[in-house]
Short mmCIF file of C-alpha atoms in Angstrom, two decimals:
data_model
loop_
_atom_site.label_atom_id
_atom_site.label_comp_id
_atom_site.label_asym_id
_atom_site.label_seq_id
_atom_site.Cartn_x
_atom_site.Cartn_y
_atom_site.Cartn_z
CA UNK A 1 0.00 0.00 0.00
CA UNK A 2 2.94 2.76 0.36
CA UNK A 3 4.19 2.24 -3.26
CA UNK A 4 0.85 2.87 -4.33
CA UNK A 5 0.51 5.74 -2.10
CA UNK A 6 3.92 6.91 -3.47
CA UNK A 7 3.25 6.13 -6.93
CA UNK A 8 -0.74 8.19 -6.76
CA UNK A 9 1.66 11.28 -4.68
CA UNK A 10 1.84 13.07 -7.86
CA UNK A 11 -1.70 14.65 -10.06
CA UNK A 12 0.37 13.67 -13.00
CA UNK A 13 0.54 10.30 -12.31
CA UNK A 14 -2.90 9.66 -11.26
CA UNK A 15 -4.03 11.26 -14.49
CA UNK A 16 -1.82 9.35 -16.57
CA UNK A 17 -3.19 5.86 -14.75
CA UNK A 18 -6.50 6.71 -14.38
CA UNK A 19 -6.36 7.61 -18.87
CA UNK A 20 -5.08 4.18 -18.95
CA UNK A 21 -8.17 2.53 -16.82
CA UNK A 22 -9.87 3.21 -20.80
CA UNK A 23 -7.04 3.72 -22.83
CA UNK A 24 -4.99 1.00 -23.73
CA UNK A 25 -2.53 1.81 -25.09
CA UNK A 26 -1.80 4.79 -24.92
CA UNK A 27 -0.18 5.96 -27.69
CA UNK A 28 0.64 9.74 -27.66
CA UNK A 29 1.98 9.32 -23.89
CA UNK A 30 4.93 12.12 -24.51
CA UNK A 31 2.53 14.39 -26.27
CA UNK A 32 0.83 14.52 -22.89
CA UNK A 33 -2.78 13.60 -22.90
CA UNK A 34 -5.37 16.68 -22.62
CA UNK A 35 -6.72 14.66 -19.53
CA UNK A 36 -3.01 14.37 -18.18
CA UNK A 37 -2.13 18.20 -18.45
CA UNK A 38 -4.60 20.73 -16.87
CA UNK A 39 -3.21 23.38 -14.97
CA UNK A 40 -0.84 27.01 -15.33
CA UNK A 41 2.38 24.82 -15.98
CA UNK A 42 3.83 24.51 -19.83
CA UNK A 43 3.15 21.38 -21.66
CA UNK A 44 6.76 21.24 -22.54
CA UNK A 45 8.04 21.26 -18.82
CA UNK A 46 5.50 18.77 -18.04
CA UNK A 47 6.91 16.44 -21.39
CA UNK A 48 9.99 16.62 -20.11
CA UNK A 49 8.99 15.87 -16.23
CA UNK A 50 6.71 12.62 -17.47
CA UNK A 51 9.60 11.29 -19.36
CA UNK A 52 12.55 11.72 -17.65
CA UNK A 53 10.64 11.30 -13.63
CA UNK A 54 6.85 9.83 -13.75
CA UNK A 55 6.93 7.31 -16.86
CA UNK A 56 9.92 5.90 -15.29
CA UNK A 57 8.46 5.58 -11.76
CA UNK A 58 5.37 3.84 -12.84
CA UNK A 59 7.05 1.89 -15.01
CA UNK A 60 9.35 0.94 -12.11
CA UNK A 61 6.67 0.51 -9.80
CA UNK A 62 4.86 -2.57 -12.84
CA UNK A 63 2.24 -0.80 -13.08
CA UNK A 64 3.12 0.45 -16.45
CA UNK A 65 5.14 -0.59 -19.87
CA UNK A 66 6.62 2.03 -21.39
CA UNK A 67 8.30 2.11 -24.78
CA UNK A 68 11.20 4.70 -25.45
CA UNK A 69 11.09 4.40 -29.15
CA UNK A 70 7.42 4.48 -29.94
CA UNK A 71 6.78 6.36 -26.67
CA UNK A 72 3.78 3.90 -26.41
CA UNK A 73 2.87 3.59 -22.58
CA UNK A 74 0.50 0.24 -21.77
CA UNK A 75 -0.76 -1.01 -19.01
CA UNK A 76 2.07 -2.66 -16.87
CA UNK A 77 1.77 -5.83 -15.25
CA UNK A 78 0.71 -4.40 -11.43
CA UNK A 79 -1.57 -2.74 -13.05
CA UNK A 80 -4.25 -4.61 -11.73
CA UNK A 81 -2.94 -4.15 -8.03
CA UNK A 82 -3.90 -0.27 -8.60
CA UNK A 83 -7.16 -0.97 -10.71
CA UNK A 84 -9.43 -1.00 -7.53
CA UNK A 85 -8.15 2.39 -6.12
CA UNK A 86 -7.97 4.29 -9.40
CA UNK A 87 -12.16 3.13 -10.43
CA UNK A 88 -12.51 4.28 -6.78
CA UNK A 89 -10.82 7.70 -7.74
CA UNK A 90 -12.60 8.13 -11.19
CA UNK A 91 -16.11 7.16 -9.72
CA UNK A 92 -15.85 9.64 -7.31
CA UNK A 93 -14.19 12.67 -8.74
CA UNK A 94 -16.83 15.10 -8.32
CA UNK A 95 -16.67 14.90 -4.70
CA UNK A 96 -12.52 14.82 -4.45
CA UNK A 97 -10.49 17.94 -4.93
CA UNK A 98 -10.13 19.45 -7.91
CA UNK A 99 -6.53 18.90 -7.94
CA UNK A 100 -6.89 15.22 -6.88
CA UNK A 101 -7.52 14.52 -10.90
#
């Protein structure tokens, strides 16, 4: 439960799992997915911070699979271990904080 915790620390990363719950796979993962990017920060800062810190934590972590060369980002296999917490998540979104997703 504390790598998951860890891993769903960062809005990012939650947005990028929670695309994945419908999207798989993902193929435009470094041209950062409207639902992934919301917010005052550039979408070029936040390329660069998915690829060089988040992709490679999740993929870490199993829970994705992420391919340098096509930059194609599937669902890893721990995915399932987070499944249950990210449905939780989406199916209650309205009543979270807006920067929760």
């Amino acid at each position: 439960m504390d790598e998951i915790l860890r891993v769903l620390s960062d809005v990012h990363r939650r947005r990028l799992l929670v695309a994945l719950l419908e999207h798989n796979p993902q193929e435009d993962s470094v041209i950062i997915p409207e639902d992934v990017h919301k917010g005052d920060r550039a979408p070029e800062s936040l390329q660069s911070e998915l690829y060089h810190m988040h992709l490679p934590r999740l993929e870490e972590a199993g829970f994705i699979d992420w391919d340098r060369d096509t930059h194609e980002v599937v669902k890893g296999p721990r995915f399932d271990e987070i499944r249950p917490l990210l449905e939780l998540m989406q199916a209650h979104a309205d009543e979270l904080p807006d920067d929760w997703l």
